mmCIF file of C-alpha atoms and ligand atoms in Angstrom:
data_model
loop_
_atom_site.group_PDB
_atom_site.id
_atom_site.type_symbol
_atom_site.label_atom_id
_atom_site.label_comp_id
_atom_site.label_asym_id
_atom_site.label_seq_id
_atom_site.Cartn_x
_atom_site.Cartn_y
_atom_site.Cartn_z
ATOM 1 C CA MET U 1 12.082 31.125 -3.132
ATOM 2 C CA SER U 2 14.235 32.796 -5.311
ATOM 3 C CA ALA U 3 16.436 30.254 -7.749
ATOM 4 C CA LEU U 4 19.042 32.956 -8.137
ATOM 5 C CA PHE U 5 19.667 33.819 -4.441
ATOM 6 C CA LEU U 6 19.946 29.769 -3.110
ATOM 7 C CA PRO U 7 23.266 29.460 -1.684
ATOM 8 C CA TYR U 8 25.509 27.276 -4.136
ATOM 9 C CA ARG U 9 28.864 25.337 -3.781
ATOM 10 C CA LEU U 10 31.510 24.860 -6.026
ATOM 11 C CA ALA U 11 34.118 22.669 -5.100
ATOM 12 C CA GLY U 12 34.845 23.731 -1.215
ATOM 13 C CA LEU U 13 33.670 27.377 -1.786
ATOM 14 C CA GLU U 14 30.362 28.128 -0.218
ATOM 15 C CA LEU U 15 28.233 30.836 -2.576
ATOM 16 C CA SER U 16 25.613 32.691 -0.676
ATOM 17 C CA ASN U 17 23.679 33.271 -4.097
ATOM 18 C CA ARG U 18 24.363 32.152 -7.384
ATOM 19 C CA LEU U 19 24.995 35.830 -9.272
ATOM 20 C CA VAL U 20 28.384 36.662 -9.756
ATOM 21 C CA VAL U 21 30.040 39.677 -11.445
ATOM 22 C CA SER U 22 32.213 38.836 -14.598
ATOM 23 C CA PRO U 23 35.657 39.728 -14.891
ATOM 24 C CA MET U 24 36.052 43.373 -16.622
ATOM 25 C CA CYS U 25 39.569 44.595 -17.512
ATOM 26 C CA GLN U 26 39.871 48.228 -16.240
ATOM 27 C CA TYR U 27 42.723 48.933 -18.630
ATOM 28 C CA SER U 28 44.479 50.934 -15.046
ATOM 29 C CA ALA U 29 47.194 49.149 -13.891
ATOM 30 C CA ASP U 30 50.524 50.598 -13.496
ATOM 31 C CA ASP U 31 53.029 48.066 -15.038
ATOM 32 C CA GLY U 32 50.397 45.169 -14.281
ATOM 33 C CA CYS U 33 49.857 46.541 -10.661
ATOM 34 C CA ALA U 34 46.671 47.405 -9.037
ATOM 35 C CA ASN U 35 46.380 50.648 -7.363
ATOM 36 C CA ASP U 36 43.865 52.702 -6.037
ATOM 37 C CA TRP U 37 41.451 52.723 -9.134
ATOM 38 C CA HIS U 38 41.340 48.856 -8.472
ATOM 39 C CA LEU U 39 40.684 48.815 -4.632
ATOM 40 C CA MET U 40 37.492 51.071 -5.394
ATOM 41 C CA HIS U 41 36.385 48.948 -8.263
ATOM 42 C CA LEU U 42 36.305 45.913 -6.555
ATOM 43 C CA GLY U 43 35.129 47.591 -2.795
ATOM 44 C CA MET U 44 32.134 48.548 -4.513
ATOM 45 C CA LEU U 45 31.672 45.251 -6.185
ATOM 46 C CA ALA U 46 32.219 43.386 -2.939
ATOM 47 C CA ASN U 47 28.962 44.982 -2.068
ATOM 48 C CA SER U 48 27.001 44.497 -5.420
ATOM 49 C CA GLY U 49 24.620 41.750 -3.960
ATOM 50 C CA ALA U 50 26.705 39.315 -6.332
ATOM 51 C CA ALA U 51 28.172 36.150 -4.029
ATOM 52 C CA LEU U 52 31.019 36.340 -6.015
ATOM 53 C CA VAL U 53 33.416 38.835 -8.102
ATOM 54 C CA VAL U 54 35.610 37.693 -10.911
ATOM 55 C CA VAL U 55 38.757 39.827 -10.979
ATOM 56 C CA GLU U 56 39.686 40.990 -14.430
ATOM 57 C CA ALA U 57 41.611 39.299 -16.959
ATOM 58 C CA THR U 58 45.439 39.316 -15.197
ATOM 59 C CA HIS U 59 48.117 38.193 -17.392
ATOM 60 C CA VAL U 60 50.877 35.720 -16.846
ATOM 61 C CA GLU U 61 53.366 37.562 -18.628
ATOM 62 C CA ARG U 62 54.241 40.978 -19.159
ATOM 63 C CA HIS U 63 53.692 40.674 -23.053
ATOM 64 C CA GLY U 64 50.701 38.723 -22.188
ATOM 65 C CA ARG U 65 48.821 41.697 -21.496
ATOM 66 C CA ILE U 66 46.311 43.385 -23.520
ATOM 67 C CA THR U 67 46.983 46.808 -23.162
ATOM 68 C CA HIS U 68 49.841 48.817 -21.267
ATOM 69 C CA GLY U 69 47.044 49.032 -18.382
ATOM 70 C CA CYS U 70 46.219 45.597 -17.738
ATOM 71 C CA LEU U 71 46.423 44.036 -14.645
ATOM 72 C CA GLY U 72 49.324 40.883 -14.410
ATOM 73 C CA LEU U 73 50.893 38.642 -11.535
ATOM 74 C CA TYR U 74 54.054 38.162 -13.147
ATOM 75 C CA ASN U 75 56.391 39.605 -10.821
ATOM 76 C CA ASP U 76 56.864 40.279 -6.918
ATOM 77 C CA ASP U 77 55.332 44.021 -7.327
ATOM 78 C CA ASN U 78 52.610 42.802 -9.112
ATOM 79 C CA GLU U 79 51.562 40.427 -6.381
ATOM 80 C CA ALA U 80 52.387 42.651 -3.670
ATOM 81 C CA ALA U 81 49.720 45.387 -5.132
ATOM 82 C CA LEU U 82 47.145 43.143 -5.601
ATOM 83 C CA ALA U 83 47.448 41.826 -2.148
ATOM 84 C CA ARG U 84 47.162 44.924 -0.756
ATOM 85 C CA VAL U 85 44.178 46.008 -2.781
ATOM 86 C CA MET U 86 42.520 42.517 -1.983
ATOM 87 C CA LEU U 87 42.787 42.867 1.536
ATOM 88 C CA SER U 88 41.113 46.218 1.626
ATOM 89 C CA ALA U 89 38.363 45.359 -1.033
ATOM 90 C CA ARG U 90 37.433 42.198 1.320
ATOM 91 C CA ARG U 91 37.290 44.542 4.175
ATOM 92 C CA ALA U 92 34.543 46.533 2.256
ATOM 93 C CA GLY U 93 31.727 44.213 1.620
ATOM 94 C CA SER U 94 30.942 40.294 1.763
ATOM 95 C CA ALA U 95 31.299 38.759 -1.792
ATOM 96 C CA LYS U 96 34.166 36.291 -2.168
ATOM 97 C CA PHE U 97 36.473 36.824 -5.181
ATOM 98 C CA GLY U 98 37.993 34.938 -7.917
ATOM 99 C CA ILE U 99 40.521 35.821 -10.347
ATOM 100 C CA GLN U 100 40.692 35.437 -14.264
ATOM 101 C CA ILE U 101 44.146 34.286 -15.413
ATOM 102 C CA ALA U 102 44.911 34.926 -18.848
ATOM 103 C CA HIS U 103 47.625 35.197 -22.197
ATOM 104 C CA ALA U 104 46.265 37.661 -24.694
ATOM 105 C CA GLY U 105 48.025 35.934 -27.434
ATOM 106 C CA ARG U 106 47.422 38.042 -30.830
ATOM 107 C CA LYS U 107 45.268 40.700 -29.142
ATOM 108 C CA ALA U 108 47.904 41.844 -27.050
ATOM 109 C CA SER U 109 49.756 44.863 -27.434
ATOM 110 C CA ALA U 110 46.475 46.857 -27.658
ATOM 111 C CA GLN U 111 45.697 50.371 -27.096
ATOM 112 C CA LYS U 112 42.984 50.710 -24.164
ATOM 113 C CA PRO U 113 39.788 51.189 -25.297
ATOM 114 C CA TRP U 114 39.436 54.913 -24.757
ATOM 115 C CA GLU U 115 42.785 55.816 -26.904
ATOM 116 C CA GLY U 116 41.245 53.791 -29.672
ATOM 117 C CA ALA U 117 41.635 50.035 -28.865
ATOM 118 C CA GLY U 118 43.570 49.286 -32.057
ATOM 119 C CA PRO U 119 46.962 47.710 -32.302
ATOM 120 C CA LEU U 120 49.474 49.848 -30.428
ATOM 121 C CA PRO U 121 51.603 52.256 -32.960
ATOM 122 C CA PRO U 122 55.140 52.571 -33.065
ATOM 123 C CA ASN U 123 55.156 55.314 -30.824
ATOM 124 C CA ALA U 124 53.229 53.422 -27.864
ATOM 125 C CA ASP U 125 55.997 50.922 -26.857
ATOM 126 C CA PRO U 126 54.089 48.101 -28.621
ATOM 127 C CA TRP U 127 55.693 44.757 -28.228
ATOM 128 C CA PRO U 128 56.046 41.629 -29.789
ATOM 129 C CA THR U 129 52.971 38.996 -29.651
ATOM 130 C CA ILE U 130 52.791 35.204 -30.147
ATOM 131 C CA ALA U 131 49.901 33.366 -31.032
ATOM 132 C CA ALA U 132 48.617 29.534 -32.717
ATOM 133 C CA SER U 133 49.440 30.932 -36.099
ATOM 134 C CA PRO U 134 51.007 34.021 -37.494
ATOM 135 C CA ILE U 135 47.914 35.898 -38.377
ATOM 136 C CA PRO U 136 46.593 39.253 -37.119
ATOM 137 C CA TRP U 137 43.437 39.291 -35.419
ATOM 138 C CA GLY U 138 42.410 41.868 -37.535
ATOM 139 C CA PRO U 139 43.909 43.954 -40.538
ATOM 140 C CA SER U 140 45.693 46.472 -38.934
ATOM 141 C CA TRP U 141 46.868 44.322 -36.221
ATOM 142 C CA HIS U 142 50.177 42.972 -35.100
ATOM 143 C CA THR U 143 51.326 39.554 -36.804
ATOM 144 C CA PRO U 144 52.231 37.301 -34.179
ATOM 145 C CA ARG U 145 55.235 34.944 -34.006
ATOM 146 C CA GLU U 146 53.809 30.972 -33.991
ATOM 147 C CA VAL U 147 54.278 29.671 -30.603
ATOM 148 C CA THR U 148 57.132 27.317 -30.334
ATOM 149 C CA GLU U 149 57.021 24.311 -27.628
ATOM 150 C CA ALA U 150 59.625 26.138 -25.842
ATOM 151 C CA ASP U 151 57.022 29.153 -25.630
ATOM 152 C CA MET U 152 55.011 26.528 -24.758
ATOM 153 C CA GLU U 153 56.591 25.683 -21.753
ATOM 154 C CA ARG U 154 57.185 29.106 -21.038
ATOM 155 C CA VAL U 155 53.615 30.488 -21.029
ATOM 156 C CA ARG U 156 52.403 27.266 -19.051
ATOM 157 C CA GLN U 157 54.709 27.388 -16.224
ATOM 158 C CA ALA U 158 53.651 31.233 -16.309
ATOM 159 C CA PHE U 159 50.259 29.776 -15.625
ATOM 160 C CA VAL U 160 51.369 27.934 -13.057
ATOM 161 C CA SER U 161 53.259 30.876 -11.150
ATOM 162 C CA SER U 162 50.547 33.380 -11.613
ATOM 163 C CA VAL U 163 47.988 30.965 -10.090
ATOM 164 C CA LYS U 164 50.385 30.116 -7.190
ATOM 165 C CA ARG U 165 50.807 33.751 -6.405
ATOM 166 C CA ALA U 166 47.024 34.389 -6.527
ATOM 167 C CA LEU U 167 46.251 31.594 -4.445
ATOM 168 C CA ARG U 168 49.065 33.336 -1.703
ATOM 169 C CA ILE U 169 46.614 36.191 -2.235
ATOM 170 C CA GLY U 170 44.166 33.844 -1.221
ATOM 171 C CA PHE U 171 41.605 34.217 -3.880
ATOM 172 C CA ASP U 172 38.456 31.869 -3.400
ATOM 173 C CA ALA U 173 38.402 31.098 -7.184
ATOM 174 C CA ILE U 174 40.304 30.691 -10.042
ATOM 175 C CA GLU U 175 39.261 31.050 -13.785
ATOM 176 C CA LEU U 176 41.163 30.700 -16.755
ATOM 177 C CA HIS U 177 40.634 32.568 -19.693
ATOM 178 C CA MET U 178 39.981 30.298 -22.754
ATOM 179 C CA ALA U 179 37.498 32.945 -24.598
ATOM 180 C CA HIS U 180 37.254 36.378 -26.849
ATOM 181 C CA GLY U 181 40.208 35.180 -29.244
ATOM 182 C CA TYR U 182 43.144 35.646 -26.629
ATOM 183 C CA LEU U 183 46.116 32.963 -26.618
ATOM 184 C CA ALA U 184 44.187 29.516 -25.322
ATOM 185 C CA HIS U 185 40.697 30.161 -27.696
ATOM 186 C CA GLY U 186 43.261 31.023 -30.642
ATOM 187 C CA PHE U 187 44.583 27.723 -30.226
ATOM 188 C CA MET U 188 41.118 26.192 -29.898
ATOM 189 C CA SER U 189 39.385 27.767 -32.913
ATOM 190 C CA PRO U 190 40.210 26.441 -36.422
ATOM 191 C CA VAL U 191 39.655 30.215 -37.983
ATOM 192 C CA SER U 192 42.939 31.225 -35.926
ATOM 193 C CA ASN U 193 44.951 27.766 -35.440
ATOM 194 C CA LYS U 194 46.021 26.618 -39.040
ATOM 195 C CA ARG U 195 49.113 24.274 -37.735
ATOM 196 C CA THR U 196 49.805 21.415 -38.966
ATOM 197 C CA ASP U 197 52.001 20.044 -35.843
ATOM 198 C CA GLN U 198 50.225 17.987 -33.229
ATOM 199 C CA TYR U 199 48.678 21.314 -31.887
ATOM 200 C CA GLY U 200 46.451 21.926 -35.206
ATOM 201 C CA GLY U 201 44.148 20.235 -36.875
ATOM 202 C CA SER U 202 42.000 17.986 -35.554
ATOM 203 C CA LEU U 203 40.017 19.258 -32.114
ATOM 204 C CA GLU U 204 42.100 17.155 -30.364
ATOM 205 C CA ASN U 205 45.071 18.604 -31.387
ATOM 206 C CA ARG U 206 43.919 22.084 -31.132
ATOM 207 C CA LEU U 207 43.129 21.307 -27.579
ATOM 208 C CA ARG U 208 46.377 19.821 -26.588
ATOM 209 C CA PHE U 209 47.997 23.121 -25.574
ATOM 210 C CA PRO U 210 45.044 24.597 -23.841
ATOM 211 C CA LEU U 211 44.350 21.572 -21.806
ATOM 212 C CA SER U 212 47.844 21.202 -21.027
ATOM 213 C CA ILE U 213 47.647 24.512 -19.213
ATOM 214 C CA ALA U 214 44.727 23.296 -16.922
ATOM 215 C CA ARG U 215 46.720 20.111 -16.284
ATOM 216 C CA ALA U 216 49.489 22.099 -15.231
ATOM 217 C CA VAL U 217 47.144 24.640 -13.294
ATOM 218 C CA ARG U 218 45.072 21.909 -11.966
ATOM 219 C CA SER U 219 48.252 20.279 -10.100
ATOM 220 C CA VAL U 220 48.685 23.762 -7.979
ATOM 221 C CA VAL U 221 45.102 24.305 -6.906
ATOM 222 C CA PRO U 222 44.065 22.605 -4.003
ATOM 223 C CA LYS U 223 40.738 20.797 -4.700
ATOM 224 C CA GLU U 224 38.928 23.002 -2.335
ATOM 225 C CA ILE U 225 39.203 26.009 -4.494
ATOM 226 C CA PRO U 226 37.493 25.876 -7.546
ATOM 227 C CA LEU U 227 38.941 26.070 -10.638
ATOM 228 C CA GLY U 228 37.246 26.530 -13.967
ATOM 229 C CA ALA U 229 37.589 28.152 -17.355
ATOM 230 C CA ARG U 230 35.935 30.666 -19.590
ATOM 231 C CA ILE U 231 35.436 29.087 -22.914
ATOM 232 C CA THR U 232 33.536 30.079 -25.939
ATOM 233 C CA GLY U 233 30.092 29.116 -27.234
ATOM 234 C CA SER U 234 30.546 29.781 -30.634
ATOM 235 C CA ASP U 235 32.812 32.010 -32.731
ATOM 236 C CA TRP U 236 29.417 32.996 -34.701
ATOM 237 C CA ARG U 237 30.800 32.287 -38.096
ATOM 238 C CA PRO U 238 30.583 29.145 -40.560
ATOM 239 C CA ASP U 239 33.951 27.908 -40.279
ATOM 240 C CA GLY U 240 34.375 28.607 -36.577
ATOM 241 C CA LEU U 241 33.672 26.766 -33.359
ATOM 242 C CA THR U 242 30.143 25.703 -32.635
ATOM 243 C CA PRO U 243 28.190 24.701 -29.659
ATOM 244 C CA ASP U 244 29.170 21.309 -30.078
ATOM 245 C CA ASP U 245 32.556 21.986 -29.673
ATOM 246 C CA ALA U 246 32.090 23.848 -26.669
ATOM 247 C CA VAL U 247 30.380 21.072 -25.277
ATOM 248 C CA ALA U 248 33.404 19.163 -26.315
ATOM 249 C CA ILE U 249 35.875 21.390 -25.155
ATOM 250 C CA ALA U 250 33.848 21.096 -21.217
ATOM 251 C CA LYS U 251 33.936 17.401 -21.193
ATOM 252 C CA ALA U 252 37.945 17.829 -22.073
ATOM 253 C CA LEU U 253 38.412 20.160 -19.373
ATOM 254 C CA LYS U 254 36.192 18.780 -16.942
ATOM 255 C CA ASP U 255 38.762 15.671 -17.868
ATOM 256 C CA GLU U 256 41.496 17.705 -16.698
ATOM 257 C CA GLY U 257 39.584 17.962 -13.145
ATOM 258 C CA ILE U 258 38.316 21.735 -14.088
ATOM 259 C CA ASP U 259 35.467 22.521 -11.675
ATOM 260 C CA PHE U 260 33.583 24.818 -13.566
ATOM 261 C CA ILE U 261 33.042 26.190 -17.090
ATOM 262 C CA CYS U 262 31.978 29.653 -17.935
ATOM 263 C CA ILE U 263 30.125 30.107 -21.519
ATOM 264 C CA SER U 264 31.203 33.415 -23.083
ATOM 265 C CA SER U 265 31.141 33.651 -26.928
ATOM 266 C CA GLY U 266 32.890 35.758 -29.848
ATOM 267 C CA GLY U 267 35.949 37.543 -30.631
ATOM 268 C CA VAL U 268 38.217 35.216 -32.522
ATOM 269 C CA THR U 269 38.704 38.064 -35.084
ATOM 270 C CA ALA U 270 38.297 41.862 -34.924
ATOM 271 C CA ASP U 271 35.127 41.546 -37.687
ATOM 272 C CA THR U 272 32.933 38.835 -35.652
ATOM 273 C CA ARG U 273 30.006 40.257 -34.185
ATOM 274 C CA ASN U 274 27.924 38.589 -31.407
ATOM 275 C CA PRO U 275 24.301 38.073 -31.328
ATOM 276 C CA THR U 276 22.241 41.063 -29.556
ATOM 277 C CA GLU U 277 19.305 39.634 -28.116
ATOM 278 C CA PRO U 278 19.631 38.812 -24.011
ATOM 279 C CA GLY U 279 20.889 36.017 -23.184
ATOM 280 C CA TYR U 280 22.369 35.285 -26.156
ATOM 281 C CA ASN U 281 24.981 32.594 -24.524
ATOM 282 C CA VAL U 282 22.095 30.653 -22.512
ATOM 283 C CA PRO U 283 20.945 28.156 -25.112
ATOM 284 C CA ILE U 284 24.851 26.948 -25.526
ATOM 285 C CA ALA U 285 25.275 26.653 -21.402
ATOM 286 C CA ALA U 286 21.893 24.883 -21.369
ATOM 287 C CA ARG U 287 23.501 22.120 -23.443
ATOM 288 C CA VAL U 288 26.929 21.966 -22.059
ATOM 289 C CA LYS U 289 25.534 22.097 -18.539
ATOM 290 C CA LYS U 290 23.138 19.021 -19.434
ATOM 291 C CA GLU U 291 25.550 17.602 -21.879
ATOM 292 C CA ALA U 292 29.370 17.881 -20.667
ATOM 293 C CA ASN U 293 27.270 17.485 -16.906
ATOM 294 C CA VAL U 294 29.484 20.005 -15.315
ATOM 295 C CA PRO U 295 28.842 23.109 -13.117
ATOM 296 C CA THR U 296 27.979 25.945 -15.769
ATOM 297 C CA ARG U 297 27.839 29.635 -15.459
ATOM 298 C CA THR U 298 27.043 31.868 -18.342
ATOM 299 C CA VAL U 299 27.302 35.649 -19.193
ATOM 300 C CA GLY U 300 26.253 37.972 -22.336
ATOM 301 C CA LEU U 301 23.242 40.576 -22.169
ATOM 302 C CA ILE U 302 21.989 38.893 -19.085
ATOM 303 C CA LEU U 303 19.375 42.527 -18.043
ATOM 304 C CA THR U 304 16.879 41.760 -15.518
ATOM 305 C CA PRO U 305 16.760 39.961 -12.307
ATOM 306 C CA GLN U 306 13.613 38.080 -14.006
ATOM 307 C CA GLN U 307 16.024 36.878 -16.915
ATOM 308 C CA ALA U 308 18.575 35.743 -14.369
ATOM 309 C CA GLU U 309 16.392 34.050 -12.222
ATOM 310 C CA ASP U 310 14.546 32.096 -15.244
ATOM 311 C CA ILE U 311 17.985 30.736 -16.361
ATOM 312 C CA LEU U 312 18.483 29.426 -13.093
ATOM 313 C CA ALA U 313 14.984 28.195 -12.223
ATOM 314 C CA GLN U 314 14.694 26.359 -15.973
ATOM 315 C CA SER U 315 18.237 24.791 -14.864
ATOM 316 C CA LYS U 316 19.885 26.392 -18.166
ATOM 317 C CA ALA U 317 22.803 27.403 -15.718
ATOM 318 C CA ASP U 318 24.116 26.649 -12.133
ATOM 319 C CA GLN U 319 25.222 30.657 -11.985
ATOM 320 C CA VAL U 320 24.783 33.622 -14.293
ATOM 321 C CA SER U 321 27.290 36.622 -14.380
ATOM 322 C CA LEU U 322 26.672 39.934 -15.284
ATOM 323 C CA ALA U 323 29.364 42.635 -16.589
ATOM 324 C CA ARG U 324 28.115 46.103 -17.760
ATOM 325 C CA GLY U 325 24.581 45.831 -15.273
ATOM 326 C CA PHE U 326 27.109 46.067 -12.201
ATOM 327 C CA LEU U 327 28.632 48.995 -13.947
ATOM 328 C CA ASP U 328 25.533 50.780 -14.388
ATOM 329 C CA ASP U 329 23.881 49.475 -10.757
ATOM 330 C CA PRO U 330 26.936 48.393 -8.638
ATOM 331 C CA HIS U 331 23.991 47.450 -6.076
ATOM 332 C CA TRP U 332 22.517 45.338 -9.044
ATOM 333 C CA GLY U 333 22.360 42.614 -6.988
ATOM 334 C CA TRP U 334 20.656 44.295 -3.902
ATOM 335 C CA HIS U 335 18.108 45.294 -6.451
ATOM 336 C CA ALA U 336 17.378 42.002 -7.935
ATOM 337 C CA ALA U 337 16.802 40.540 -4.176
ATOM 338 C CA LYS U 338 14.427 43.151 -3.797
ATOM 339 C CA ALA U 339 12.450 42.443 -6.866
ATOM 340 C CA LEU U 340 12.635 38.723 -6.633
ATOM 341 C CA GLY U 341 11.637 38.699 -2.855
ATOM 342 C CA ALA U 342 14.990 37.644 -1.483
ATOM 343 C CA GLU U 343 17.900 39.100 0.803
ATOM 344 C CA VAL U 344 20.926 39.810 0.587
ATOM 345 C CA LYS U 345 23.566 40.889 2.991
ATOM 346 C CA ARG U 346 24.518 44.499 3.251
ATOM 347 C CA PRO U 347 26.967 46.568 5.190
ATOM 348 C CA VAL U 348 26.277 47.653 8.706
ATOM 349 C CA GLN U 349 26.661 51.342 7.463
ATOM 350 C CA TYR U 350 24.507 50.430 5.167
ATOM 351 C CA GLU U 351 21.724 48.983 6.892
ATOM 352 C CA ARG U 352 19.188 51.987 7.011
ATOM 353 C CA ALA U 353 18.999 51.277 3.060
ATOM 354 C CA GLY U 354 17.139 48.512 1.328
ATOM 355 C CA PRO U 355 14.618 46.911 3.097
ATOM 356 C CA LYS U 356 13.768 49.398 5.770
ATOM 357 C CA LEU U 357 13.756 52.010 3.554
ATOM 358 C CA TRP U 358 11.665 50.409 1.329
ATOM 359 C CA ALA U 359 9.322 49.019 4.339
ATOM 360 C CA PRO U 360 6.951 51.888 4.561
ATOM 361 C CA ALA U 361 6.159 52.835 0.936
ATOM 362 C CA ALA U 362 5.385 49.068 0.769
ATOM 363 C CA ALA U 363 2.823 49.159 3.367
ATOM 364 C CA LYS U 364 1.138 52.360 1.752
ATOM 365 C CA GLY U 365 0.420 49.926 -0.629
HETATM 366 C C1 FMN A 1 34.757 46.785 -19.155
HETATM 367 C C2 FMN A 1 34.904 45.545 -19.943
HETATM 368 C C3 FMN A 1 35.735 44.877 -19.313
HETATM 369 C C4 FMN A 1 35.776 43.368 -20.056
HETATM 370 N N1 FMN A 1 36.817 42.662 -19.546
HETATM 371 C C5 FMN A 1 36.879 41.340 -19.338
HETATM 372 C C6 FMN A 1 38.118 40.212 -18.878
HETATM 373 O O1 FMN A 1 38.848 40.732 -18.548
HETATM 374 N N2 FMN A 1 37.710 39.087 -19.134
HETATM 375 C C7 FMN A 1 36.812 38.642 -19.797
HETATM 376 O O2 FMN A 1 36.432 37.284 -19.991
HETATM 377 N N3 FMN A 1 35.838 39.470 -20.306
HETATM 378 C C8 FMN A 1 35.707 40.599 -20.205
HETATM 379 N N4 FMN A 1 34.786 41.573 -20.449
HETATM 380 C C9 FMN A 1 33.440 40.944 -20.820
HETATM 381 C C10 FMN A 1 32.597 40.479 -20.110
HETATM 382 O O3 FMN A 1 33.015 39.818 -18.808
HETATM 383 C C11 FMN A 1 31.337 40.063 -20.275
HETATM 384 O O4 FMN A 1 31.473 38.436 -20.790
HETATM 385 C C12 FMN A 1 30.576 40.840 -21.859
HETATM 386 O O5 FMN A 1 30.564 42.303 -21.211
HETATM 387 C C13 FMN A 1 28.973 40.082 -21.586
HETATM 388 O O6 FMN A 1 28.468 40.191 -20.569
HETATM 389 P P1 FMN A 1 27.462 41.698 -20.413
HETATM 390 O O7 FMN A 1 26.439 41.748 -21.492
HETATM 391 O O8 FMN A 1 26.737 41.505 -19.014
HETATM 392 O O9 FMN A 1 27.939 42.997 -20.105
HETATM 393 C C14 FMN A 1 34.901 42.722 -20.404
HETATM 394 C C15 FMN A 1 33.304 43.538 -20.574
HETATM 395 C C16 FMN A 1 33.366 44.948 -19.914
HETATM 396 C C17 FMN A 1 32.328 45.553 -20.591
#
């Protein structure tokens, strides 16, 4: 019996297996609005074999987007556009859908990857950015304005408002983006947070604003709907957040009523690099799962079905997510099921593929 394909329950959400499509920005929205690209992309992933697909970082305010092409849920047009896409994407396949809610902080006002991935130049309609401290993400990046108490209140309310919109659209799970150097992670990390007020200094202080977001959001998310956070397992720098901190952060978020933690890592500054070995976040996830005793998902160079299977069979995580693997092979979950002797739900239109297609070859040996 494959551990990867065992059903899993997260709060009130029943999932048919433990495979998750990691959120992936498509940089293809129109002023925050999803369009036919997203419909095609998400409809495809609804049939990937993963029980849960997490929609890309979706931003709580216009200036909180990473690029001009990032998704948002900051106005009625954004909500209507995403509602249309999700209605159709759900009809295409059987996956449940979560959504990642985000604010890009000092990494906002950036170019799309295929336009340079740097900060937006003056002729490309850049905008002012905000962050824990007025320190640019990298040498040529915009200098953010230090977040004020008024900004905190506005952004917190924007998170609540976006999450309410996501719930109205019918998302099955909500994930707060607290990793990869964006606003919340920027507060948590001592590398990017140099504040001297009650929001800087000790870990307790650095967590104060991010935890207040989690608390405010939790108060509007019904308890059956899983609410989680993607956090950083390590800043991969001696002066940054460590796996010990990740355990402490996970515990603090759990105390705010968070249902799951996704362990990712990296991105605190432009020049930090993640390890390149397969499953580099898995040992950190295993610690968080055990020591914080919270349902834990992980991500990062999980490449083969057997690798995913081993992570779960050895109880190093409760769910595994893949990003690039699903872009490379949108039926990754189908092929993993085949490799591990499990089954996944396929649309009736595609029933002639899969086990029936492979059976004669198997019989011949
Ligand atoms: C095209 C692309 C877009 C991404 N966008 C997001 C995102 O919106 N939110 C997020 O937390 N991570 C994002 N990531 C990171 C992935 O979710 C994942 O954590 C990372 O790629 C490592 O997993 P992998 O080795 O399976 O690709 C993105 C990655 C890719 C390749």
